[in-house]
């Protein structure tokens, strides 16, 4: 590995660490996620995966997990694991999340020969035939870059935020940001702009100290999750326009 290359951390490794933390501790907050919230964790997974995509790493057989969960375990219904597991456990966030993480552990314990037999219906060779590579050398887009790209792609069309986060929920969007930022941080990729943006929200947009944007923006938008997320994206654009080189 050259001095220019850095190493990303697999998403399933992060989820296994979270599972170990939840097993060791009786209650949250837990590493990476704070208090259990399946909507937040769902967004976190999407955001972390976005980070890995932008780092252009090769995840190997980890790419099979979602299809395995759906096709082999029959545990990924149309409404998504978060809603299904939460309903199964009568709203118990922790039990719903533990069930998902137990599937992650079961998948990670599969031998290579079992992974090689799993169906692959997408372009390119089967993941079992690929050599995982977690190194990268090109700097990834910053968190603000990603948010501004979402804003541009979504525009003003209602519902289009769902292309990025699925269910349009401020907790999912907050999880997406947390997941993306963690992916970059664990990989050693510098992203100093987002903390400045957060300080700017507190100093210039009256976000109370010690509080994060989801609840306050939701209140400002009369409980409309989509408008609250657009409010965040709009502020990101305003911040960047005033500091194009930050």
mmCIF file of N, CA and C in Angstrom, residues 20 48 81 85 118 120 211 241 243:
data_model
loop_
_atom_site.group_PDB
_atom_site.id
_atom_site.type_symbol
_atom_site.label_atom_id
_atom_site.label_comp_id
_atom_site.label_asym_id
_atom_site.label_seq_id
_atom_site.Cartn_x
_atom_site.Cartn_y
_atom_site.Cartn_z
ATOM 1 N N UNK A 20 -21.792 -5.946 19.158
ATOM 2 C CA UNK A 20 -20.988 -6.304 20.324
ATOM 3 C C UNK A 20 -21.207 -5.308 21.457
ATOM 4 N N UNK A 48 -23.658 5.441 5.226
ATOM 5 C CA UNK A 48 -22.349 4.784 5.262
ATOM 6 C C UNK A 48 -22.055 4.118 3.925
ATOM 7 N N UNK A 81 -36.943 -3.636 6.583
ATOM 8 C CA UNK A 81 -36.743 -4.336 7.854
ATOM 9 C C UNK A 81 -37.136 -3.484 9.052
ATOM 10 N N UNK A 85 -39.727 -5.127 11.598
ATOM 11 C CA UNK A 85 -39.238 -5.617 12.890
ATOM 12 C C UNK A 85 -39.831 -4.800 14.033
ATOM 13 N N UNK A 118 -24.893 -18.149 -3.473
ATOM 14 C CA UNK A 118 -25.992 -17.184 -3.431
ATOM 15 C C UNK A 118 -26.199 -16.548 -4.806
ATOM 16 N N UNK A 120 -26.825 -13.920 -7.751
ATOM 17 C CA UNK A 120 -26.386 -12.545 -8.040
ATOM 18 C C UNK A 120 -27.036 -12.136 -9.351
ATOM 19 N N UNK A 211 -28.346 21.202 20.869
ATOM 20 C CA UNK A 211 -29.444 20.537 20.176
ATOM 21 C C UNK A 211 -29.097 20.366 18.707
ATOM 22 N N UNK A 241 -22.612 28.876 -0.288
ATOM 23 C CA UNK A 241 -22.529 30.045 -1.167
ATOM 24 C C UNK A 241 -21.767 31.184 -0.513
ATOM 25 N N UNK A 243 -19.375 30.632 1.698
ATOM 26 C CA UNK A 243 -18.020 30.147 1.972
ATOM 27 C C UNK A 243 -17.641 29.119 0.918
#
